[in-house]
mmCIF file of N, CA and C in Angstrom:
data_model
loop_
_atom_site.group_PDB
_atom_site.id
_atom_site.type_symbol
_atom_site.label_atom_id
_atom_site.label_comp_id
_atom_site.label_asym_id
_atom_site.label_seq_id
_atom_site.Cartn_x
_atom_site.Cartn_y
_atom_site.Cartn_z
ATOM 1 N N UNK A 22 -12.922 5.168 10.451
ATOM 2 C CA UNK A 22 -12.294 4.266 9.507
ATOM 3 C C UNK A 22 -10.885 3.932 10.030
ATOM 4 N N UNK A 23 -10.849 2.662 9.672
ATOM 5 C CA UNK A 23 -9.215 2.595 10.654
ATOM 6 C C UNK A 23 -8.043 2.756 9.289
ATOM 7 N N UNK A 24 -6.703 2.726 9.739
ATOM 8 C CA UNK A 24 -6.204 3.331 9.325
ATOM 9 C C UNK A 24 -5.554 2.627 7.701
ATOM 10 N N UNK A 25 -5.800 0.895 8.220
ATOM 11 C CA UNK A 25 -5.348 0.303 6.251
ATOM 12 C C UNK A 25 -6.591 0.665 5.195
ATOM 13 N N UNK A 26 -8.010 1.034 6.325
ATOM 14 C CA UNK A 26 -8.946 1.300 5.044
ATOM 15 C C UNK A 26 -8.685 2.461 4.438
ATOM 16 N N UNK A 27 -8.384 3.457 5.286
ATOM 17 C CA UNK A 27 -8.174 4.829 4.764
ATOM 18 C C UNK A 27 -6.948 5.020 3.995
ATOM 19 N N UNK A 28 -6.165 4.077 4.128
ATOM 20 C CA UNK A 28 -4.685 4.225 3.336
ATOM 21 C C UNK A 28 -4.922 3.597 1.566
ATOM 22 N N UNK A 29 -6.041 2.805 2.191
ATOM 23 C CA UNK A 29 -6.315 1.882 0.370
ATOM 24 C C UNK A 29 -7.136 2.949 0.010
ATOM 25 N N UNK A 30 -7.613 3.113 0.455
ATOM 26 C CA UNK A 30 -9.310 4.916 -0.341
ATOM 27 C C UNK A 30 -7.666 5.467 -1.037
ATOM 28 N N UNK A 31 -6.708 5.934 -0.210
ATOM 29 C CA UNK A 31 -6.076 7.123 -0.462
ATOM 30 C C UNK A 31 -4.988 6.355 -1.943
ATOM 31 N N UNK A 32 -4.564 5.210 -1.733
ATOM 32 C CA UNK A 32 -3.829 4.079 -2.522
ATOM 33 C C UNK A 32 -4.907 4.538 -4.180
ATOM 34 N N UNK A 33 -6.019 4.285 -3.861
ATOM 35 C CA UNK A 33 -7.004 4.174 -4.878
ATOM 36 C C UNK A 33 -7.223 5.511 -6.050
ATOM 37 N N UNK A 34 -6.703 6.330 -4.700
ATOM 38 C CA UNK A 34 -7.055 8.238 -5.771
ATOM 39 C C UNK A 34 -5.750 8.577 -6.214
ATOM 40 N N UNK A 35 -4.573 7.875 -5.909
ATOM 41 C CA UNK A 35 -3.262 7.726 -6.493
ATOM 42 C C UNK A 35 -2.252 9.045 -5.675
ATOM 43 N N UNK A 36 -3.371 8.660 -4.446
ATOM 44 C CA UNK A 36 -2.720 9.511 -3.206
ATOM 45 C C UNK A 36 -1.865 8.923 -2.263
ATOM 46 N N UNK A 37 -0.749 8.266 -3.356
ATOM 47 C CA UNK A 37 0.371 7.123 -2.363
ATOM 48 C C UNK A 37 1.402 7.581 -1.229
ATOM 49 N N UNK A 38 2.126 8.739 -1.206
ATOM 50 C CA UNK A 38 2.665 9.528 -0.370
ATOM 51 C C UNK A 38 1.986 9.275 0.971
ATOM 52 N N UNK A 39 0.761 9.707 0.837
ATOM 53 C CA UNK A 39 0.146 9.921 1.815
ATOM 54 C C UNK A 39 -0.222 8.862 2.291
ATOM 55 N N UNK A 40 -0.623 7.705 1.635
ATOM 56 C CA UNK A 40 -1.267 6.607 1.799
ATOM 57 C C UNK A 40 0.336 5.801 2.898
ATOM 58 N N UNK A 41 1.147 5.922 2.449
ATOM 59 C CA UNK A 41 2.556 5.659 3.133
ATOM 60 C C UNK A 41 2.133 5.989 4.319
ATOM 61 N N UNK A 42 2.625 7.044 4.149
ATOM 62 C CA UNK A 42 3.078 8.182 5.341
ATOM 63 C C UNK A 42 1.613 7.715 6.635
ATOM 64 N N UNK A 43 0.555 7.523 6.105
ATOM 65 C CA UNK A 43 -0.148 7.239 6.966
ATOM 66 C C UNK A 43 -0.361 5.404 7.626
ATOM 67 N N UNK A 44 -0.075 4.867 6.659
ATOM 68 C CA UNK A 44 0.226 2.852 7.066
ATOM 69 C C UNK A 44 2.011 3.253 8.254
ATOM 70 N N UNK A 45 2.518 4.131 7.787
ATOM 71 C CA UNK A 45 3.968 4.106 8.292
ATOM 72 C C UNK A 45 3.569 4.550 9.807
ATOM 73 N N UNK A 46 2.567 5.674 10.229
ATOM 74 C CA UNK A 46 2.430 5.882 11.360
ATOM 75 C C UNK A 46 1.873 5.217 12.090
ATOM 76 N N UNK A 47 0.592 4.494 11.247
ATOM 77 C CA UNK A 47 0.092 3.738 12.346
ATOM 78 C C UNK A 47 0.632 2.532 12.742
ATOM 79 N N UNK A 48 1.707 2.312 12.358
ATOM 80 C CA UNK A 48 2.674 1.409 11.918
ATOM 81 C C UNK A 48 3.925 1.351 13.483
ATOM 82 N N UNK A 49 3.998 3.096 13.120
ATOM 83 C CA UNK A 49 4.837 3.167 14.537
ATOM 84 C C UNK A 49 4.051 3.352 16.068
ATOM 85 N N UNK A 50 2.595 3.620 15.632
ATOM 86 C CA UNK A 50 1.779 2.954 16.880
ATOM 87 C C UNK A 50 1.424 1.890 17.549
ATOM 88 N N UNK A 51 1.563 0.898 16.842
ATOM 89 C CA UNK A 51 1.821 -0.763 16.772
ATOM 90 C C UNK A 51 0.720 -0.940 16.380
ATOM 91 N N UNK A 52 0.091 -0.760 15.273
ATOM 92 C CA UNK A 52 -0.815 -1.128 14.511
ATOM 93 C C UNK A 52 -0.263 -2.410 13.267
ATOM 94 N N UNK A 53 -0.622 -3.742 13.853
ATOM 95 C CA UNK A 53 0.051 -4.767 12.919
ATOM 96 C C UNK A 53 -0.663 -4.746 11.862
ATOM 97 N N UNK A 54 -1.520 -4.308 11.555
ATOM 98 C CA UNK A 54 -2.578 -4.521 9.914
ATOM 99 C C UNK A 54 -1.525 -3.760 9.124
ATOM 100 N N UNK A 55 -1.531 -2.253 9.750
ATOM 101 C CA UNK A 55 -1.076 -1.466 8.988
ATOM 102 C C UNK A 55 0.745 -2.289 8.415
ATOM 103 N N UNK A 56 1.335 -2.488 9.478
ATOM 104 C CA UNK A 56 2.517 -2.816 8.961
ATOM 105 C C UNK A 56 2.511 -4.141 7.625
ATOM 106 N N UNK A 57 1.773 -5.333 7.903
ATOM 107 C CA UNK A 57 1.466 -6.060 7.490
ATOM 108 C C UNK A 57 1.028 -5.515 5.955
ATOM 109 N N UNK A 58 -0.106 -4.530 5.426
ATOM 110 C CA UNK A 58 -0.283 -3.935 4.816
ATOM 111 C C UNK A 58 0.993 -3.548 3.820
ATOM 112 N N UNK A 59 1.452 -2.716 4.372
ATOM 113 C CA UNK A 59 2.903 -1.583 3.867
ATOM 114 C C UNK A 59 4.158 -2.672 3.310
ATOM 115 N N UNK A 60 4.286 -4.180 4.097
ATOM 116 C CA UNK A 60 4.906 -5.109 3.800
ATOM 117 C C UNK A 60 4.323 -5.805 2.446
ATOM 118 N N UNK A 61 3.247 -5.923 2.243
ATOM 119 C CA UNK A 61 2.454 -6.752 1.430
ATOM 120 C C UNK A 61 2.921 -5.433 -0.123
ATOM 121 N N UNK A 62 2.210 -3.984 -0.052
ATOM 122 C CA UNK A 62 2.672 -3.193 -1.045
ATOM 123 C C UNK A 62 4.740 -3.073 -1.538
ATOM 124 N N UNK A 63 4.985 -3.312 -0.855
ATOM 125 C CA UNK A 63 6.306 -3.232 -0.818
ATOM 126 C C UNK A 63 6.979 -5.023 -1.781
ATOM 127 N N UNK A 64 6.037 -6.153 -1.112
ATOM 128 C CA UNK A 64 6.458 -7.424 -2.032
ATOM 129 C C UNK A 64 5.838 -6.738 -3.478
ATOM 130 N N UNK A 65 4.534 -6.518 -3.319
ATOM 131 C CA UNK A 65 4.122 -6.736 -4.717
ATOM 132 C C UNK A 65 4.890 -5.430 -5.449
ATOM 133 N N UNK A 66 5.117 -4.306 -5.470
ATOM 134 C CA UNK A 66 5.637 -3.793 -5.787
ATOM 135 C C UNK A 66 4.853 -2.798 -7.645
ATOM 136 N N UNK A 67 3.273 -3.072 -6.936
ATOM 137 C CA UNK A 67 2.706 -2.326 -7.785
ATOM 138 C C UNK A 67 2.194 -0.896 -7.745
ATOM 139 N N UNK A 68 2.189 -0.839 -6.211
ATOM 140 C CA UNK A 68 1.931 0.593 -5.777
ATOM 141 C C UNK A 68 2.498 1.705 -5.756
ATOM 142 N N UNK A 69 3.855 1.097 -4.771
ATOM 143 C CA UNK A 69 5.048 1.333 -4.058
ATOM 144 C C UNK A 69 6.169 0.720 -4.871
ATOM 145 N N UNK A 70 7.572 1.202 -5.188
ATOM 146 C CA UNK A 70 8.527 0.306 -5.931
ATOM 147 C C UNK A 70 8.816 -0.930 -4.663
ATOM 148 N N UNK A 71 8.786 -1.949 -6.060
ATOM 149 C CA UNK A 71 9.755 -3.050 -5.322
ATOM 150 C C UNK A 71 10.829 -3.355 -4.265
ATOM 151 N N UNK A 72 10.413 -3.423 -2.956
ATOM 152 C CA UNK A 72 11.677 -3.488 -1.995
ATOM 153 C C UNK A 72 11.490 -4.556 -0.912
ATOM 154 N N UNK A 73 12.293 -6.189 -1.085
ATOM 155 C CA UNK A 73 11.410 -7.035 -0.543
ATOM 156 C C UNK A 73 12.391 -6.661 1.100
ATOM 157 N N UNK A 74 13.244 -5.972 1.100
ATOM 158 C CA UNK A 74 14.400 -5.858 2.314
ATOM 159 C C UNK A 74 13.332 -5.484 3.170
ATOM 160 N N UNK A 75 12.812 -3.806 2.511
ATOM 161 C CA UNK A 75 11.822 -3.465 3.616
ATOM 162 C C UNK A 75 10.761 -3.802 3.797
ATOM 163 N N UNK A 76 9.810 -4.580 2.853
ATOM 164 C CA UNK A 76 9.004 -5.766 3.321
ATOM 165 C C UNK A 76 9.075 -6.192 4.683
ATOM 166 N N UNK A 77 10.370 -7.238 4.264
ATOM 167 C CA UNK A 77 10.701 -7.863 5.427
ATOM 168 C C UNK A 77 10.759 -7.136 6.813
ATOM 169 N N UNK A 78 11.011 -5.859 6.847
ATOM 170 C CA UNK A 78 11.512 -5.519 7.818
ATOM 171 C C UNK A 78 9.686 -5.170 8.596
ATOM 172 N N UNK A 79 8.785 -4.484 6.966
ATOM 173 C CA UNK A 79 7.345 -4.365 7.811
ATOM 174 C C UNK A 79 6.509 -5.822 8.675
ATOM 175 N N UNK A 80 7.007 -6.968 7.927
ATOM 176 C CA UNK A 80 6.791 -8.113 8.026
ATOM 177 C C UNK A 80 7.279 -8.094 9.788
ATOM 178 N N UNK A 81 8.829 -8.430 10.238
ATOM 179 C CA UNK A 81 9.310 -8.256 11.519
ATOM 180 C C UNK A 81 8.602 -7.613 11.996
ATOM 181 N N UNK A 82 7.846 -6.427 12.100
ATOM 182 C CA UNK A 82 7.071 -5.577 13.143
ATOM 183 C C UNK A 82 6.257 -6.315 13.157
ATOM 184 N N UNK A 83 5.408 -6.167 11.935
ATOM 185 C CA UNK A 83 3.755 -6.814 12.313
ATOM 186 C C UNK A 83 4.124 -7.903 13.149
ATOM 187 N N UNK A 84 4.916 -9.138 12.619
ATOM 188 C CA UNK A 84 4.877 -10.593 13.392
ATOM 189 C C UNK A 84 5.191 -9.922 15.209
ATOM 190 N N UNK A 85 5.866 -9.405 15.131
ATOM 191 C CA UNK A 85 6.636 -9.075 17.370
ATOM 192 C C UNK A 85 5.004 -8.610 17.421
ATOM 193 N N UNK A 86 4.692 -7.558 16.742
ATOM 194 C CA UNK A 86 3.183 -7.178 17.523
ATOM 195 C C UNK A 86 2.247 -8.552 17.822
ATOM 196 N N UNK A 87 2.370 -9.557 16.573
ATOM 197 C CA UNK A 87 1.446 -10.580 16.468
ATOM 198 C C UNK A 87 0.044 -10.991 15.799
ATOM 199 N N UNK A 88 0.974 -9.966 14.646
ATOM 200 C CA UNK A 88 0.521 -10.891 12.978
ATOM 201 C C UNK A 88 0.684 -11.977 12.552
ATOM 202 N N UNK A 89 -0.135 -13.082 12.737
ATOM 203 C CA UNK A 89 0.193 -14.026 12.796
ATOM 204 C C UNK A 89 0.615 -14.742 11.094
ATOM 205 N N UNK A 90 -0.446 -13.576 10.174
ATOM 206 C CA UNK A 90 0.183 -14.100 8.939
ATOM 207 C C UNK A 90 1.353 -13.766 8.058
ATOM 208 N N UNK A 91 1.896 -12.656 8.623
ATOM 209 C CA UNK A 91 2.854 -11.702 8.626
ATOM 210 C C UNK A 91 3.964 -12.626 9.300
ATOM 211 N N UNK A 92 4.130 -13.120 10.204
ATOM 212 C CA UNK A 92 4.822 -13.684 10.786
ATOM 213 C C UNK A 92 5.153 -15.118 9.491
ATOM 214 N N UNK A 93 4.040 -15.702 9.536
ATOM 215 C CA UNK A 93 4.775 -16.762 8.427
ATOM 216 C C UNK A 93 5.230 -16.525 7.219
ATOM 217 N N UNK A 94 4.681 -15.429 6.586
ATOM 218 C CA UNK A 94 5.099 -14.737 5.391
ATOM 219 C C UNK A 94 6.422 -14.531 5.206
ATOM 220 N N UNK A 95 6.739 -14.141 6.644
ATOM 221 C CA UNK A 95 8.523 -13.735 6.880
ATOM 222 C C UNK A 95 8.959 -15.091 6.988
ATOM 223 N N UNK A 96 8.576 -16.234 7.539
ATOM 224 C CA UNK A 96 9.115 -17.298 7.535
ATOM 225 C C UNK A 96 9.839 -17.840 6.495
ATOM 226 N N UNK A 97 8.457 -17.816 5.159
ATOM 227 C CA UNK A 97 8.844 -18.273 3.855
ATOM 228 C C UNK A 97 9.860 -17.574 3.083
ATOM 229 N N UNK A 98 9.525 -16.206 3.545
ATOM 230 C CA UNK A 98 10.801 -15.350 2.809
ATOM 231 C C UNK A 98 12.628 -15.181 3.156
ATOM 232 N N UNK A 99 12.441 -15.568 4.468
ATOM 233 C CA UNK A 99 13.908 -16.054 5.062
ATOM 234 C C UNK A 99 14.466 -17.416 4.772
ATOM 235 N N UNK A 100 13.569 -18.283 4.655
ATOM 236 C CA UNK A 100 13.492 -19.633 4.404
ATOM 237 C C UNK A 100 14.474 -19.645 2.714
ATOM 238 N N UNK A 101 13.029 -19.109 2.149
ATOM 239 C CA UNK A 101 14.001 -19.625 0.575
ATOM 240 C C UNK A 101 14.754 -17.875 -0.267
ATOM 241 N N UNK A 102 15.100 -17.222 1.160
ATOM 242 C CA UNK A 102 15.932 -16.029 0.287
ATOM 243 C C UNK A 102 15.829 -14.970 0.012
ATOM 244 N N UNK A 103 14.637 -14.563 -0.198
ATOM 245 C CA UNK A 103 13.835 -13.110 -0.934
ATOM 246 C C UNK A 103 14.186 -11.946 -0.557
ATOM 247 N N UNK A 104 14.961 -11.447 -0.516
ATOM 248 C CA UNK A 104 15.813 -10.246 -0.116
ATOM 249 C C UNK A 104 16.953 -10.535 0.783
ATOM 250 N N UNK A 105 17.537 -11.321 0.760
ATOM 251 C CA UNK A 105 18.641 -11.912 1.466
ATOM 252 C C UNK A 105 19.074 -13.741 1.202
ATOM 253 N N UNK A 106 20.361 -13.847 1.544
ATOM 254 C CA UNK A 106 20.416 -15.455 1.336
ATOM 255 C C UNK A 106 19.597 -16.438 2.071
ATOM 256 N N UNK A 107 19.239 -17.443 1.878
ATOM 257 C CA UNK A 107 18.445 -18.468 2.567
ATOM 258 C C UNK A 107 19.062 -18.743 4.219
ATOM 259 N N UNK A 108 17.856 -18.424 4.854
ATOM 260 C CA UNK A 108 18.511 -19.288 6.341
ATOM 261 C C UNK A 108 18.001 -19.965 7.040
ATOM 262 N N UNK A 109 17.774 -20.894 6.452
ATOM 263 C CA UNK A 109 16.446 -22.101 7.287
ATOM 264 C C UNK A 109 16.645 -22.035 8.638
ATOM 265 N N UNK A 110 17.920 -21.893 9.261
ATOM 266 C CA UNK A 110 18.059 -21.691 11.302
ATOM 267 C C UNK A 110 16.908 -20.910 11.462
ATOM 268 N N UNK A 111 16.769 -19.555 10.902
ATOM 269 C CA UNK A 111 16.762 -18.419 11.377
ATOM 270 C C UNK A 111 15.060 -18.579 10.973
ATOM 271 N N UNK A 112 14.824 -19.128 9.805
ATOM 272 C CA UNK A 112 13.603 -19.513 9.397
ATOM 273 C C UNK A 112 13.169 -20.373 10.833
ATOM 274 N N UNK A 113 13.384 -21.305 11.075
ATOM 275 C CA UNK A 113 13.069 -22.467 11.699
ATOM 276 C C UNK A 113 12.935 -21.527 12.892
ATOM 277 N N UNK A 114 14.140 -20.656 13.075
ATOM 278 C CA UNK A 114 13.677 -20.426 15.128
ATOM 279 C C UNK A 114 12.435 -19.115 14.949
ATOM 280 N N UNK A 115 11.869 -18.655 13.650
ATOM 281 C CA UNK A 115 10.926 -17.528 13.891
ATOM 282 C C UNK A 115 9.152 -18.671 13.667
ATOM 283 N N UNK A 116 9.435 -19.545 14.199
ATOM 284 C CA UNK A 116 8.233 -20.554 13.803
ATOM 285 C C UNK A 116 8.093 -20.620 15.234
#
């Protein structure tokens, strides 16, 4: 089982620590699902508390690995603000 399925099983038994701790490693293996993943729990902020900073920041990994939807996700969120002020440059040059 790779490692975002096994993190949602673990998400599901309200085994979130772990469910972290394990998207976070495979995360630092360059596993872009996983980061992509950990970014996505972190916007919605139903799992995990609300933190769109570090979103963003799971967002930045996944996209350099080459998440490609991760990558625009961060686009929109630099674009109009979401944990920081708007910066369409900065938007515009991650396109």
């Amino acid at each position: 089982m790779n490692p975002t399925s096994a993190a949602r099983e673990l998400f599901a038994t309200g085994q979130i620590d772990e469910a972290v701790d394990l998207l976070e490693r495979a995360g630092s293996d360059g596993d872009a699902v996983a980061c992509a993943e950990l970014a996505t729990c972190y916007l919605r902020g139903d799992i995990v508390p609300r933190d769109v900073l570090r979103a963003r920041q799971y967002l930045r990994k996944a996209a350099v690995i080459g998440h490609v939807d991760a990558a625009l996700t961060e686009v929109a969120l630099v674009a109009n603000g979401s944990g920081s002020d708007p910066d369409w440059p900065l938007a515009s040059s991650l396109l």
